XYZ file of C-alpha atoms in Angstrom:
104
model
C -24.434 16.986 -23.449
C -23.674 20.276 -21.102
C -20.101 22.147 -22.465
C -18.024 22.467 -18.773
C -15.237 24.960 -19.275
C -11.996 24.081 -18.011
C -11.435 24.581 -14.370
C -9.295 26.970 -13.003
C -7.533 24.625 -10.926
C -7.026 22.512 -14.009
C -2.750 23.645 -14.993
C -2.025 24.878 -18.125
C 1.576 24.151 -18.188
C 0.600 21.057 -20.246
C 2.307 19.412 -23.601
C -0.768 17.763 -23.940
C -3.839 16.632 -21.789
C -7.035 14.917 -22.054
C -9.699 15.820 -19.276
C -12.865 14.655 -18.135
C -15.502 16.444 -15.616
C -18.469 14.700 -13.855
C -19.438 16.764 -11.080
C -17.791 19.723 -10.638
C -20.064 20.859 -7.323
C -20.691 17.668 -5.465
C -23.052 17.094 -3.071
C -21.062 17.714 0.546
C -23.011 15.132 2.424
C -21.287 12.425 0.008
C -18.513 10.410 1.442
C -17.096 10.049 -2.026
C -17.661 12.009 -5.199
C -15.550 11.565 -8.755
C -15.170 14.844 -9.994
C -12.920 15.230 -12.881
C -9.799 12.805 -14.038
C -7.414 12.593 -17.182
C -3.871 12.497 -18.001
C -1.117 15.034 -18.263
C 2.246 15.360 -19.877
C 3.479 18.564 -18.563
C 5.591 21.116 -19.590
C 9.419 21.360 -18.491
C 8.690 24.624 -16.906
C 5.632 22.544 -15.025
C 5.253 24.262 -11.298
C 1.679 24.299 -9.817
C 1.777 25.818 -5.936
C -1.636 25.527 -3.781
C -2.139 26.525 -0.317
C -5.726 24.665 -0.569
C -7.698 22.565 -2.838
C -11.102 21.979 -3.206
C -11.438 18.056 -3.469
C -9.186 15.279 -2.631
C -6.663 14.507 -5.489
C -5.089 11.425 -6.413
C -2.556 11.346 -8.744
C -0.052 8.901 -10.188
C 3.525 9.731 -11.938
C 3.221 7.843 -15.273
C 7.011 9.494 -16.607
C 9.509 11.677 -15.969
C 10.832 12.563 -12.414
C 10.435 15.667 -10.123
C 10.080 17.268 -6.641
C 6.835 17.679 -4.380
C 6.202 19.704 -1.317
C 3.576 17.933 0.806
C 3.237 20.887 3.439
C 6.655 21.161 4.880
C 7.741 17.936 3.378
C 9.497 17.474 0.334
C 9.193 14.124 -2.301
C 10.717 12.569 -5.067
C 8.736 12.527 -8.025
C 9.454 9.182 -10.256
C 7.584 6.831 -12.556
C 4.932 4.567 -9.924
C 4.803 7.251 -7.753
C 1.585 7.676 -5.948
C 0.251 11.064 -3.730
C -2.538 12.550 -2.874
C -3.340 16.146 -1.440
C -6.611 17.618 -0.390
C -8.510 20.850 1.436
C -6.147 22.595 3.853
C -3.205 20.257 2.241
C -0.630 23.359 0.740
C 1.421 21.203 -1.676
C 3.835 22.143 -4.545
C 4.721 19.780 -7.489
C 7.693 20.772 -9.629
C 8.929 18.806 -12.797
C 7.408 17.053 -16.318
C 5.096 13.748 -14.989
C 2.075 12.483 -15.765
C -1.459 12.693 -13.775
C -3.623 9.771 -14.672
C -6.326 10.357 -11.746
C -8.021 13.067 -9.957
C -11.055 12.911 -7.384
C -12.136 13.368 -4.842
């Protein structure tokens, strides 16, 4: 099996994670791809600030509670919480939750 290094987009402001990654440069005709996943528990310093993004994320707040910035809109972050960003979506996600899903 191929070694894939970590992507850059991937935080490191983690406690601990667990990552997988399918298809890292998917073919653009597709109408849906699954690129990477995993979970997260992130740090209490955890801030990750994006003014684009490659692939459409999906991501789901297992613990914890927090704050994210959805262009000019701001959320609460809590335990069932479900969002989802994508290219030309800036968003900002402050606070310790867990990601259980990423695609595109």
């Amino acid at each position: 099996m191929e070694d894939i290094q970590t992507p850059e987009f991937v935080s490191k402001q983690t406690v601990e994670a667990s990552h997988f990654y399918l298809d890292l440069d998917p073919d653009s005709s597709s109408r849906f791809t699954v690129v990477c996943g995993g979970v997260e528990r992130t740090s209490l310093d955890y801030v990750v600030e994006r003014s684009n993004f490659p692939f459409w994320g999906l991501e789901i707040v297992d613990q914890g509670e927090g704050k994210l910035q959805l262009e000019n809109e701001w959320f609460d972050l809590k335990r069932g919480t479900v969002f989802a960003y994508g290219p030309g979506v800036r968003h900002r996600a402050i606070a310790p939750h867990w990601v259980i899903c990423d695609s595109e």
